[in-house]
Amino acid sequence: MKIWLGLLYGILVALLMIMGTWWVYYLTSETKARTESELQKLTNDRLHAAFLIQTEPQVRAEPERWLAEPFPDLIFVRGPEGSLNAQVDPEVKAAILERDRHTRRMFLSEGLFFILLLIAGTFILIHAWRSEVSYKQARELFMTAATHEFKTPLASLRLYAETLARRELKDSDRIRIQDRMIEDVIRLEDLVNDILSVSAADMFASGHGGVLDLEEECRLVLDDLAAFAAENRAVMNLEAESGTNIRGHRLPLALVLRNLLVNAVQHSPRPVNVTVKVIPGKDRHRVVVMDDGPGIPRRLQDRVFECFYTGRLDGRFSGTGLGLYLVRRNMEMLGGEVELTSEPDQGAVFTLSFPARQAD
């Protein structure tokens, strides 16, 4: 159906462009014909006046009296020997030619504007259609990947539940299976939270938000993760300078910082040291998140930002594959950028760059 609508729209645009071009050609041709007709009339009036001057003595004696009213666009000039000549007023002729040029330019500019408007509208519709197609494809891909990610822990939970139903199962095996089930439930919970975060990011995709202090926002996130850090034997340090204001929404920024910090703790051996630095700049402020974990190989540094990519870097924790994807997506929404630098066994450094804003 959409193909037929697109074809119909293309035919309509082509017809409108042809009609607009023909209409401009017709109007300019009519203007040219009218100008030539007016100039020809002036020539005929001049010849008629010259004939009257030659044949009528009273007209020759007082041409302005007898010819000014019937021939208002002519002037009468006497020669050195007393001869009288009828001429077209140069100002009248110049006015006719100027009006002709002005009218043609007006028709051409209006026609060109009409055609450009059609072309611009066509490009806008094509861009909107492509954006819609890309959005639908991305949504279908996201839902397919999300469904797959849900199936894996659900299948494990079903298998574990069936195994627990066996009476001959040892207590040690039962405890081990229960621990695995808890891990799968936690993974499902994390996956649901991350998917909800994707929806939350869509809510803040428009609008500029308010002025945020990066130092204050980092401190709030670190305070919120204090219990998580203590449970995982992690030390989170903040090194911040004042005067780091940006414009944006608080929730996307908090999601970025939280995901980076949680990701650093989960992928690092215990004990964990994570440092957050807030560095002011003239045009852009930076937030640097550094850890002392195993690092990320260069071949994976671009892929870790892909949706649902879960590379097992240390064999301990695979995650949902949405954490760093949300980091990049929310940074783009905030008008910022995220950069990763890492070497094996030397930790990872994530640098967040934000456009600087002055406080209101």
Coordinates of C-alpha atoms in Angstrom, one line a residue:
M1 CA 0.0 0.0 0.0
K2 CA 2.8 2.4 0.9
I3 CA 4.6 1.7 -2.4
W4 CA 1.5 2.7 -4.3
L5 CA 1.1 5.8 -2.2
G6 CA 4.7 6.7 -2.8
L7 CA 4.3 6.2 -6.6
L8 CA 1.1 8.3 -6.6
Y9 CA 2.9 11.0 -4.7
G10 CA 5.8 10.9 -7.1
I11 CA 3.5 11.2 -10.1
L12 CA 1.7 14.1 -8.4
V13 CA 4.9 15.9 -7.7
A14 CA 6.1 15.4 -11.3
L15 CA 2.8 16.8 -12.6
L16 CA 3.0 19.8 -10.3
M17 CA 6.5 20.5 -11.4
I18 CA 5.6 20.3 -15.1
M19 CA 2.5 22.5 -14.5
G20 CA 4.6 25.0 -12.6
T21 CA 7.3 25.1 -15.3
W22 CA 4.6 25.5 -18.0
W23 CA 2.9 28.3 -16.0
V24 CA 6.1 30.2 -15.5
Y25 CA 6.9 29.9 -19.3
Y26 CA 3.4 31.0 -20.2
L27 CA 3.5 34.1 -17.9
T28 CA 6.9 35.1 -19.0
S29 CA 5.9 34.7 -22.7
E30 CA 2.7 36.8 -22.1
T31 CA 4.8 39.5 -20.4
K32 CA 7.2 39.5 -23.3
A33 CA 4.4 39.8 -25.8
R34 CA 2.7 42.6 -23.9
T35 CA 6.0 44.5 -23.7
E36 CA 6.6 44.1 -27.5
S37 CA 3.0 45.2 -28.1
E38 CA 3.5 48.4 -26.0
L39 CA 6.8 49.2 -27.7
Q40 CA 5.2 48.7 -31.1
K41 CA 2.4 51.0 -30.1
L42 CA 4.9 53.7 -29.2
T43 CA 6.6 53.2 -32.6
N44 CA 3.2 53.5 -34.4
D45 CA 2.3 56.6 -32.4
R46 CA 5.7 58.2 -33.3
L47 CA 5.1 57.5 -37.0
H48 CA 1.5 58.8 -36.8
A49 CA 2.7 62.0 -35.1
A50 CA 5.4 62.5 -37.7
F51 CA 2.9 62.2 -40.5
L52 CA 0.6 64.8 -38.9
I53 CA 3.6 67.2 -38.4
Q54 CA 4.5 66.8 -42.1
T55 CA 1.0 67.2 -43.4
E56 CA -0.6 69.7 -41.0
P57 CA 1.0 73.2 -40.8
Q58 CA -0.9 74.1 -37.6
V59 CA 0.3 70.9 -35.9
R60 CA 3.9 71.6 -37.1
A61 CA 3.6 75.1 -35.6
E62 CA 2.3 74.0 -32.2
P63 CA 2.9 70.3 -31.8
E64 CA 2.5 70.2 -28.0
R65 CA -1.0 71.8 -28.3
W66 CA -2.3 69.4 -30.8
L67 CA -0.4 66.2 -30.1
A68 CA 0.3 66.1 -26.3
E69 CA -3.2 64.7 -25.5
P70 CA -3.4 62.0 -28.1
F71 CA 0.2 61.0 -27.9
P72 CA 1.2 61.5 -24.2
D73 CA 4.3 59.2 -24.5
L74 CA 6.0 61.3 -27.2
I75 CA 8.3 64.3 -27.0
F76 CA 8.9 66.8 -29.9
V77 CA 12.4 68.1 -30.6
R78 CA 13.2 70.8 -33.1
G79 CA 16.4 70.5 -35.1
P80 CA 19.0 73.2 -35.8
E81 CA 17.3 74.1 -39.1
G82 CA 13.9 74.3 -37.6
S83 CA 12.8 70.8 -38.4
L84 CA 10.5 69.1 -36.0
N85 CA 10.9 65.4 -34.9
A86 CA 8.6 63.2 -32.9
Q87 CA 10.4 60.9 -30.5
V88 CA 9.4 58.3 -27.9
D89 CA 10.0 59.6 -24.4
P90 CA 13.1 57.7 -23.1
E91 CA 11.7 57.6 -19.6
V92 CA 8.5 55.9 -20.8
K93 CA 10.4 53.4 -22.8
A94 CA 12.8 52.7 -19.9
A95 CA 9.8 52.2 -17.5
I96 CA 8.2 49.7 -19.9
L97 CA 11.5 47.7 -20.2
E98 CA 12.1 47.8 -16.4
R99 CA 8.5 46.6 -15.7
D100 CA 9.1 43.8 -18.2
R101 CA 12.3 42.7 -16.4
H102 CA 10.7 43.0 -13.0
T103 CA 7.7 41.0 -14.0
R104 CA 9.8 38.3 -15.5
R105 CA 12.1 38.1 -12.5
M106 CA 9.0 37.9 -10.3
F107 CA 7.5 35.0 -12.2
L108 CA 10.8 33.1 -12.4
S109 CA 11.5 33.5 -8.7
E110 CA 8.0 32.5 -7.8
G111 CA 8.2 29.5 -10.1
L112 CA 11.6 28.5 -8.7
F113 CA 10.4 28.9 -5.2
F114 CA 7.4 26.7 -5.9
I115 CA 9.6 24.0 -7.5
L116 CA 12.2 24.2 -4.6
L117 CA 9.3 23.9 -2.1
L118 CA 8.1 20.8 -3.9
I119 CA 11.6 19.3 -3.9
A120 CA 12.2 20.2 -0.2
G121 CA 8.8 18.7 0.8
T122 CA 9.7 15.6 -1.1
F123 CA 13.0 15.3 0.6
I124 CA 11.4 15.9 4.0
L125 CA 8.8 13.1 3.4
I126 CA 11.5 10.7 2.1
H127 CA 13.6 11.5 5.2
A128 CA 10.6 11.0 7.5
W129 CA 9.8 7.7 5.7
R130 CA 13.3 6.4 6.1
S131 CA 13.4 7.5 9.7
E132 CA 10.2 5.6 10.3
V133 CA 11.5 2.5 8.6
S134 CA 14.8 2.7 10.5
Y135 CA 12.9 3.1 13.8
K136 CA 10.7 0.1 13.1
Q137 CA 13.7 -2.0 12.1
A138 CA 15.6 -0.9 15.2
R139 CA 12.5 -1.6 17.4
E140 CA 12.0 -5.0 15.8
L141 CA 15.7 -5.8 16.3
F142 CA 15.5 -4.6 19.9
M143 CA 12.4 -6.7 20.7
T144 CA 14.0 -9.7 19.0
A145 CA 17.2 -9.4 21.1
A146 CA 15.2 -8.6 24.2
T147 CA 13.1 -11.7 23.7
H148 CA 16.2 -13.8 23.2
E149 CA 17.7 -12.4 26.4
F150 CA 14.6 -13.2 28.4
K151 CA 14.4 -16.7 27.0
T152 CA 17.9 -17.8 28.3
P153 CA 17.3 -17.2 32.0
L154 CA 13.7 -18.3 31.8
A155 CA 14.8 -21.6 30.2
S156 CA 17.4 -22.0 33.0
L157 CA 14.8 -21.3 35.7
R158 CA 12.5 -23.9 34.2
L159 CA 15.2 -26.5 34.1
Y160 CA 16.3 -25.8 37.6
A161 CA 12.7 -25.9 38.9
E162 CA 12.2 -29.3 37.2
T163 CA 15.5 -30.5 38.7
L164 CA 14.5 -29.4 42.2
A165 CA 11.4 -31.5 41.9
R166 CA 13.4 -34.7 42.0
R167 CA 13.4 -36.3 45.4
E168 CA 16.7 -38.0 45.1
L169 CA 18.5 -34.7 44.7
K170 CA 21.3 -34.1 47.3
D171 CA 21.1 -31.1 49.6
S172 CA 24.3 -29.7 48.3
D173 CA 23.1 -29.8 44.7
R174 CA 19.8 -28.3 45.8
I175 CA 21.6 -25.3 47.4
R176 CA 23.8 -24.9 44.3
I177 CA 20.7 -24.9 42.0
Q178 CA 18.9 -22.4 44.2
D179 CA 21.9 -20.1 44.0
R180 CA 21.9 -20.4 40.3
M181 CA 18.1 -19.6 40.2
I182 CA 18.7 -16.5 42.3
E183 CA 21.4 -15.4 39.8
D184 CA 19.0 -15.9 36.9
V185 CA 16.3 -13.9 38.7
I186 CA 18.8 -11.1 39.4
R187 CA 19.7 -11.1 35.7
L188 CA 16.1 -10.9 34.7
E189 CA 15.6 -8.0 37.2
D190 CA 18.6 -6.2 35.7
L191 CA 17.3 -6.8 32.2
V192 CA 13.9 -5.4 33.0
N193 CA 15.4 -2.3 34.7
D194 CA 17.7 -1.7 31.7
I195 CA 14.8 -2.0 29.2
L196 CA 12.8 0.4 31.4
S197 CA 15.8 2.7 31.2
V198 CA 15.6 2.6 27.4
S199 CA 12.0 3.7 27.6
A200 CA 12.9 6.5 30.0
A201 CA 15.6 7.7 27.6
D202 CA 12.9 8.0 24.9
M203 CA 10.9 10.2 27.3
F204 CA 13.7 12.7 27.6
A205 CA 14.7 12.6 23.9
S206 CA 13.3 16.1 23.3
G207 CA 13.8 19.3 25.3
H208 CA 16.9 20.9 26.8
G209 CA 16.3 20.3 30.5
G210 CA 17.8 22.5 33.2
V211 CA 21.2 23.5 34.3
L212 CA 23.1 20.7 36.2
D213 CA 26.2 20.8 38.2
L214 CA 28.4 17.8 37.3
E215 CA 30.2 17.8 40.7
E216 CA 26.9 17.6 42.5
E217 CA 25.4 15.0 40.2
C218 CA 28.4 12.8 40.5
R219 CA 28.3 13.1 44.3
L220 CA 24.6 12.2 44.4
V221 CA 25.2 9.0 42.3
L222 CA 28.2 8.0 44.4
D223 CA 26.1 8.4 47.6
D224 CA 23.3 6.4 46.1
L225 CA 25.8 3.5 45.2
A226 CA 27.5 3.5 48.7
A227 CA 25.7 0.3 49.8
F228 CA 26.4 -1.4 46.5
A229 CA 30.1 -0.4 46.7
A230 CA 30.4 -1.7 50.3
E231 CA 28.7 -5.0 49.4
N232 CA 31.2 -5.5 46.5
R233 CA 34.3 -4.3 48.4
A234 CA 34.6 -1.3 46.1
V235 CA 36.1 2.1 46.8
M236 CA 34.7 5.0 44.8
N237 CA 36.6 8.2 44.9
L238 CA 35.5 11.6 43.6
E239 CA 37.9 14.3 42.4
A240 CA 35.9 17.3 41.3
E241 CA 36.4 21.0 40.6
S242 CA 33.7 23.6 40.7
G243 CA 32.2 25.5 37.8
T244 CA 31.1 22.5 35.7
N245 CA 27.6 23.3 34.7
I246 CA 25.8 21.6 31.8
R247 CA 22.3 21.7 30.4
G248 CA 20.2 18.5 30.4
H249 CA 17.9 16.2 32.3
R250 CA 19.0 14.7 35.6
L251 CA 17.7 11.1 35.0
P252 CA 19.7 10.4 31.8
L253 CA 22.9 11.8 33.3
A254 CA 22.4 9.7 36.5
L255 CA 21.8 6.6 34.3
V256 CA 25.1 7.3 32.5
L257 CA 27.1 7.7 35.7
R258 CA 25.4 4.8 37.4
N259 CA 25.9 2.4 34.5
L260 CA 29.6 3.2 34.2
L261 CA 30.2 2.8 37.9
V262 CA 28.2 -0.5 38.3
N263 CA 29.9 -1.8 35.1
A264 CA 33.4 -1.0 36.5
V265 CA 32.6 -2.8 39.8
Q266 CA 31.0 -5.9 38.3
H267 CA 33.9 -6.4 35.8
S268 CA 36.8 -5.9 38.2
P269 CA 38.4 -8.3 40.7
R270 CA 37.9 -7.6 44.4
P271 CA 38.8 -5.2 46.0
V272 CA 37.8 -2.6 43.4
N273 CA 39.1 1.0 43.1
V274 CA 37.1 3.4 40.9
T275 CA 37.9 7.0 40.5
V276 CA 35.6 9.7 39.1
K277 CA 37.2 13.0 38.0
V278 CA 35.2 16.1 37.0
I279 CA 37.4 18.4 34.9
P280 CA 36.1 21.8 33.8
G281 CA 36.8 23.3 30.4
K282 CA 36.1 26.5 28.5
D283 CA 33.8 25.0 25.9
R284 CA 33.4 21.4 27.2
H285 CA 33.4 19.8 30.7
R286 CA 34.6 16.2 31.2
V287 CA 33.8 13.4 33.6
V288 CA 36.4 10.6 33.6
V289 CA 35.6 7.2 35.2
M290 CA 38.6 5.0 35.7
D291 CA 38.9 1.5 37.2
D292 CA 41.7 -0.9 37.9
G293 CA 40.0 -3.9 36.3
P294 CA 41.1 -6.3 33.6
G295 CA 40.6 -3.7 30.8
I296 CA 38.9 -4.1 27.5
P297 CA 40.7 -5.4 24.4
R298 CA 40.9 -3.0 21.5
R299 CA 39.0 -5.3 19.2
L300 CA 36.0 -5.1 21.6
Q301 CA 36.1 -1.4 22.4
D302 CA 33.6 -0.4 19.7
R303 CA 31.4 -3.5 20.2
V304 CA 30.8 -2.9 24.0
F305 CA 28.5 0.0 23.1
E306 CA 26.3 -2.2 20.9
C307 CA 22.8 -3.1 22.1
F308 CA 22.7 -6.5 23.9
Y309 CA 26.4 -7.1 23.4
T310 CA 27.6 -9.2 26.5
G311 CA 31.3 -10.0 26.1
R312 CA 32.6 -12.1 29.0
L313 CA 35.8 -10.3 29.8
D314 CA 36.6 -12.0 33.0
G315 CA 34.2 -15.0 33.2
R316 CA 32.5 -13.6 36.2
F317 CA 29.7 -11.4 35.0
S318 CA 28.1 -11.0 31.5
G319 CA 25.5 -8.4 32.3
T320 CA 22.4 -7.6 30.2
G321 CA 24.3 -6.0 27.3
L322 CA 22.4 -2.7 27.7
G323 CA 24.5 -0.8 30.2
L324 CA 27.1 0.8 27.9
Y325 CA 24.5 1.0 25.0
L326 CA 22.5 3.2 27.3
V327 CA 25.6 5.2 28.2
R328 CA 26.2 6.2 24.6
R329 CA 22.5 6.7 23.8
N330 CA 22.0 9.0 26.8
M331 CA 25.2 10.9 26.1
E332 CA 24.0 11.6 22.5
M333 CA 20.7 12.8 23.9
L334 CA 22.6 15.2 26.3
G335 CA 24.6 16.5 23.4
G336 CA 27.8 14.9 24.7
E337 CA 30.2 12.2 23.7
V338 CA 31.7 9.1 25.4
E339 CA 35.2 7.8 24.6
L340 CA 36.8 4.6 25.8
T341 CA 40.5 4.0 26.2
S342 CA 41.8 0.8 27.7
E343 CA 44.6 -1.7 27.6
P344 CA 44.6 -5.3 28.9
D345 CA 45.2 -5.6 32.6
Q346 CA 45.4 -1.8 32.9
G347 CA 41.8 -1.0 33.6
A348 CA 39.4 1.1 31.5
V349 CA 38.9 4.8 31.2
F350 CA 35.6 6.2 30.1
T351 CA 35.7 10.0 29.3
L352 CA 32.3 11.8 29.1
S353 CA 32.4 15.2 27.3
F354 CA 29.6 17.7 27.8
P355 CA 29.0 21.2 26.2
A356 CA 29.7 23.8 28.9
R357 CA 26.7 25.9 30.1
Q358 CA 26.5 28.9 32.3
A359 CA 24.3 28.8 35.3
D360 CA 21.0 30.8 35.0

